[in-house]
C-alpha atoms as one frame of an Amber mdcrd trajectory, in Angstrom:
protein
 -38.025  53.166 -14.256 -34.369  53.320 -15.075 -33.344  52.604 -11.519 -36.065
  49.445 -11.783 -34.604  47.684 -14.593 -31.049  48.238 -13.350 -31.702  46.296
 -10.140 -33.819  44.162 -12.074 -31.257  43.228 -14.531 -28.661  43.059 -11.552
 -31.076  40.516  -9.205 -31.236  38.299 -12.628 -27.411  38.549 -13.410 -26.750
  36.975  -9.756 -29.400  34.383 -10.396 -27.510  33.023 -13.324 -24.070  33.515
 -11.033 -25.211  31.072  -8.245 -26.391  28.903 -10.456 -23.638  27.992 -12.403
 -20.283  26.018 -10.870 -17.548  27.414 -10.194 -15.589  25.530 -12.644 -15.494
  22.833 -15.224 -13.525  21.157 -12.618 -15.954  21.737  -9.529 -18.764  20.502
 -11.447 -17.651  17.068 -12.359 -16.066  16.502  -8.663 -18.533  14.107  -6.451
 -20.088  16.392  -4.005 -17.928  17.317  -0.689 -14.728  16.070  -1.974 -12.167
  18.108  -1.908  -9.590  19.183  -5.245  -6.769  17.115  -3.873  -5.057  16.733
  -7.030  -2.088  19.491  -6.207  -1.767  18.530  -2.719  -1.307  14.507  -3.693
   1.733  12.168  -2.932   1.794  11.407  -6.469   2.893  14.796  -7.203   4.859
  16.211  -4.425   7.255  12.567  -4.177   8.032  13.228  -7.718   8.894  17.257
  -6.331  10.676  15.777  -3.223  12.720  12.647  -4.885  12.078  11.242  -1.325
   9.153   8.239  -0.717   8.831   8.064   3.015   8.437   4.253   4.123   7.188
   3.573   7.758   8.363  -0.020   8.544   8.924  -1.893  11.532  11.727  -3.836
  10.387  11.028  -7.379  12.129   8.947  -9.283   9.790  11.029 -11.152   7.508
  10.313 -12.813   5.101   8.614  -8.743   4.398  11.030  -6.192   6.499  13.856
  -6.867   7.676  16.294  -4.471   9.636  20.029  -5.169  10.120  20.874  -3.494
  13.085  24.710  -3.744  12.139  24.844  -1.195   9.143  20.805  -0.471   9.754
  19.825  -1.332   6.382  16.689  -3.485   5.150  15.817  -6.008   3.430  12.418
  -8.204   2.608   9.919  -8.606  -0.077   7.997  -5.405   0.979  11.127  -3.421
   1.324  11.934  -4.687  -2.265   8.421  -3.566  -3.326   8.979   0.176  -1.412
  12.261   0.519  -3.664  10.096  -0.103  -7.117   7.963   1.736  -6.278  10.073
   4.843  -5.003  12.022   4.556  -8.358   8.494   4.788 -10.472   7.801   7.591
  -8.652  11.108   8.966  -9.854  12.183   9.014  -6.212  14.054   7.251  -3.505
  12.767   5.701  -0.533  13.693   7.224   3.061  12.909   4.108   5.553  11.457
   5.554   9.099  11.561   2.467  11.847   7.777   2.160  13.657   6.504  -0.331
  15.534   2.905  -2.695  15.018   1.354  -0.658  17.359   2.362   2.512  15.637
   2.458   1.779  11.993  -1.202   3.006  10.878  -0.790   6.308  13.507   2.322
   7.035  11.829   0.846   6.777   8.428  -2.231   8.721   9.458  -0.169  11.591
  11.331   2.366  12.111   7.888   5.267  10.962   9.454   5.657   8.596   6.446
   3.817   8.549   2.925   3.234   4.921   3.120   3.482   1.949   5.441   4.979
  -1.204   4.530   6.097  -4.837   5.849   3.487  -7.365   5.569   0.622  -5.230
   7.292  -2.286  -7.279   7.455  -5.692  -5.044   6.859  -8.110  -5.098   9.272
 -10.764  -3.249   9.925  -9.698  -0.652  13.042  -6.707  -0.483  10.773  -8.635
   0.712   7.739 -10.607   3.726   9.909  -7.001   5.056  10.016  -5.704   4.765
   6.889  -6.078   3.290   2.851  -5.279  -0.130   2.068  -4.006  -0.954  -1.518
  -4.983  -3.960  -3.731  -3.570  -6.882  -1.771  -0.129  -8.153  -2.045  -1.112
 -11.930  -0.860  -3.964 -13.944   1.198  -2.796 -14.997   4.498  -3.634 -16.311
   7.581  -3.107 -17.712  11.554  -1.441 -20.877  11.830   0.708 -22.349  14.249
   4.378 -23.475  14.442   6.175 -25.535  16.869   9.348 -27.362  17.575   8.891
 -30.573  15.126   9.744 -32.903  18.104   6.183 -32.311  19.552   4.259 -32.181
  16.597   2.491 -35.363  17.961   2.043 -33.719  20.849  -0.029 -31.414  18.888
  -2.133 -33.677  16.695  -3.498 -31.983  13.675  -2.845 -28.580  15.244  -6.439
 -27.794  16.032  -7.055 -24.714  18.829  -8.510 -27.354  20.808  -5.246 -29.619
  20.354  -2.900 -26.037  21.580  -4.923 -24.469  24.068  -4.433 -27.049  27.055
  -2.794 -26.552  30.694   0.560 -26.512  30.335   0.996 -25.437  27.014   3.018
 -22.044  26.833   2.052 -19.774  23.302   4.329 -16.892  22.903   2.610 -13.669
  20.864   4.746 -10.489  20.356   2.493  -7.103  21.629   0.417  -4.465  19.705
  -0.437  -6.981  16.810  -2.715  -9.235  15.244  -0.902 -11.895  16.448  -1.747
 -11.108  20.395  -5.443 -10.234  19.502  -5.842 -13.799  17.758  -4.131 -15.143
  20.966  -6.166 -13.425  23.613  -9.305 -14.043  21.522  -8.579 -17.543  21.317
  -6.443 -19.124  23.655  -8.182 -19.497  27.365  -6.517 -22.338  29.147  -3.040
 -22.135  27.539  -0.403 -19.819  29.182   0.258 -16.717  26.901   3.674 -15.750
  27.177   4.233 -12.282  26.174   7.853 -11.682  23.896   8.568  -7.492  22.989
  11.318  -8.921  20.001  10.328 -10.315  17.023  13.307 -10.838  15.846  14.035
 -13.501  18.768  10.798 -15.062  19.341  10.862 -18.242  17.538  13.954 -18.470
  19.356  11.967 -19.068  22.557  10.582 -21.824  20.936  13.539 -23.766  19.617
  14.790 -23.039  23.115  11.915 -24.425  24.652  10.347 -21.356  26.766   7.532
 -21.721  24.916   5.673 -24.364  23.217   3.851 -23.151  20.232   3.140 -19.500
  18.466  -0.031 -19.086  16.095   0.838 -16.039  13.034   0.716 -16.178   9.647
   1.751 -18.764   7.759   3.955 -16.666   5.221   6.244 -16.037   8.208   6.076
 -19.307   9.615   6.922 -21.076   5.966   9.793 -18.759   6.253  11.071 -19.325
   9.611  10.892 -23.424   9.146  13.395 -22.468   6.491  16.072 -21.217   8.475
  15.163 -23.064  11.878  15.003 -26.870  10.681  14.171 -27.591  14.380  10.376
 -25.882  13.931   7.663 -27.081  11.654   4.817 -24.849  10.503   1.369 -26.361
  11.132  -1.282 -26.948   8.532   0.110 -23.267   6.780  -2.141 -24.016   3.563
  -5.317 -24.354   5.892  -4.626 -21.564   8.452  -7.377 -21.004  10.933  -7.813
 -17.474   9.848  -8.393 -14.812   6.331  -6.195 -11.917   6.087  -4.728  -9.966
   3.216  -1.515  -7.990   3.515  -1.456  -5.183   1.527   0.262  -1.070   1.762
  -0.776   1.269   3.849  -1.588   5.158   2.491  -2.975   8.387   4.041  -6.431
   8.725   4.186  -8.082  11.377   1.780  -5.287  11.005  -0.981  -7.193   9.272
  -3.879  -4.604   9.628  -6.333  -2.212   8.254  -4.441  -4.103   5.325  -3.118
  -5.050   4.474  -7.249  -1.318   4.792  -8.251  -0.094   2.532  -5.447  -3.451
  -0.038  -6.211  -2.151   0.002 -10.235   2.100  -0.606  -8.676   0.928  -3.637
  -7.093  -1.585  -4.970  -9.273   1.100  -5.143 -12.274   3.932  -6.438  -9.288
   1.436  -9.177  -8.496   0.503 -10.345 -12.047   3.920  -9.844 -13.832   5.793
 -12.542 -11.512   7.708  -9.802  -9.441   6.450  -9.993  -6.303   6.249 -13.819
  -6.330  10.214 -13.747  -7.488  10.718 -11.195  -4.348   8.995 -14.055  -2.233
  10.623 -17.060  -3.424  13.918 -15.655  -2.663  13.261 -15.917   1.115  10.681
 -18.982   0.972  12.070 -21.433  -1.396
């Protein structure tokens, strides 16, 4: 009888064991996600002092790279430096490329990804996107002698025999241009630093990419004129790129911007190299 109530009084004390979590913690955590909160950027940058930045570094008015001292400069690199110093770190900028960026983010080889990265949607299986930094979209630009040439700067007006549209590789720009343009030449350029050169130059005729950059680069080349760069053909949102998985993170970096984009900074850090 003893032996009885001992197993008994063993099979219920097991019973209660399962049943209950297996901390305060456990039980109010959604079910299958992990406890990331000691493995999270927003605790081990603080550790580190060091905020990783991927970047590509040929976006201006957003990232800019000077290859003579290899610094940067741009609103997003601006941004990466605020945000470093809330984190009570500084920022360590890693050069990438468009085709890169997201892998490099995704892989760890940076803690976030900056330099007006458009989201998109076989971007965002790779990685988090923050609150957005600004609306964008396509639109093209062109040497302001031929604007005529061009009428209202329809797709119908650009994509013509005998027009030439330049696209640097691996971004959104080329896939807008290959999904779009079926009659006009597309003229491949690997710099993006030089490209709207090829334009004032007269290589190429037009190039279609968002109109933040093509505001900007009517500033300091009088000789092109944006196209229609309040009405762009496209929607996009640029916004920061973060590792997949780190929640905390990805809510610290959404708060950062949302207070940079409703407090006038970020619009200061634009009108410096748009107005």
């Amino acid at each position: 009888m003893k032996r009885a109530a001992t197993l008994s009084a063993l099979v219920c004390l097991l019973a209660v064991t399962a049943a209950a979590p297996a901390s305060p913690d456990a039980a109010r955590r959604p079910e299958g996600r992990p406890d990331r909160h000691h493995g999270s950027l927003l605790d081990t940058v603080p550790k580190k002092g060091v905020l990783r930045v991927c970047t590509t570094g040929d976006y201006a008015p957003f990232t800019k790279l000077d290859p003579a001292d290899g610094t940067y400069s741009g609103v997003d690199i601006k941004m990466a430096r605020d945000l470093a110093k809330s984190l009570e770190a500084k920022p360590r900028f890693t050069a990438t490329t468009w085709a890169n960026l997201t892998k490099d983010v995704a892989a760890g080889r940076c803690d976030i990804g900056v330099g007006g990265v458009s989201i998109t949607l076989p971007r965002a299986r790779q990685v988090y996107f923050s609150e957005p930094t600004r609306e964008d979209g396509k639109t093209p630009i062109v040497r302001c002698a031929d604007k005529e040439k061009f009428g209202e700067g329809a797709l119908a007006d650009i994509d013509k025999p005998g027009t030439t549209v330049v696209v640097n590789p691996g971004g959104t720009n080329e896939q807008f241009a290959r999904a779009n343009i079926k009659q006009a030449t597309i003229k491949l350029h690997p710099e993006n630093t030089t490209i709207f050169q090829e334009i004032v130059e007269g290589r190429a005729d037009v190039m279609m990419t968002d109109a933040s950059e093509t505001l900007y680069q009517s500033k300091i080349h009088p000789e092109l004129c944006a196209l229609h760069p309040d009405e762009p053909f496209t929607f996009s949102e640029k916004a920061y790129a973060t590792p997949r998985g780190d929640d905390e993170f990805k809510e610290y970096v959404d708060q950062f911007v949302h207070l940079a984009t409703h407090d006038g900074t970020y619009a200061r850090y634009e009108d410096e190299w748009m107005k």
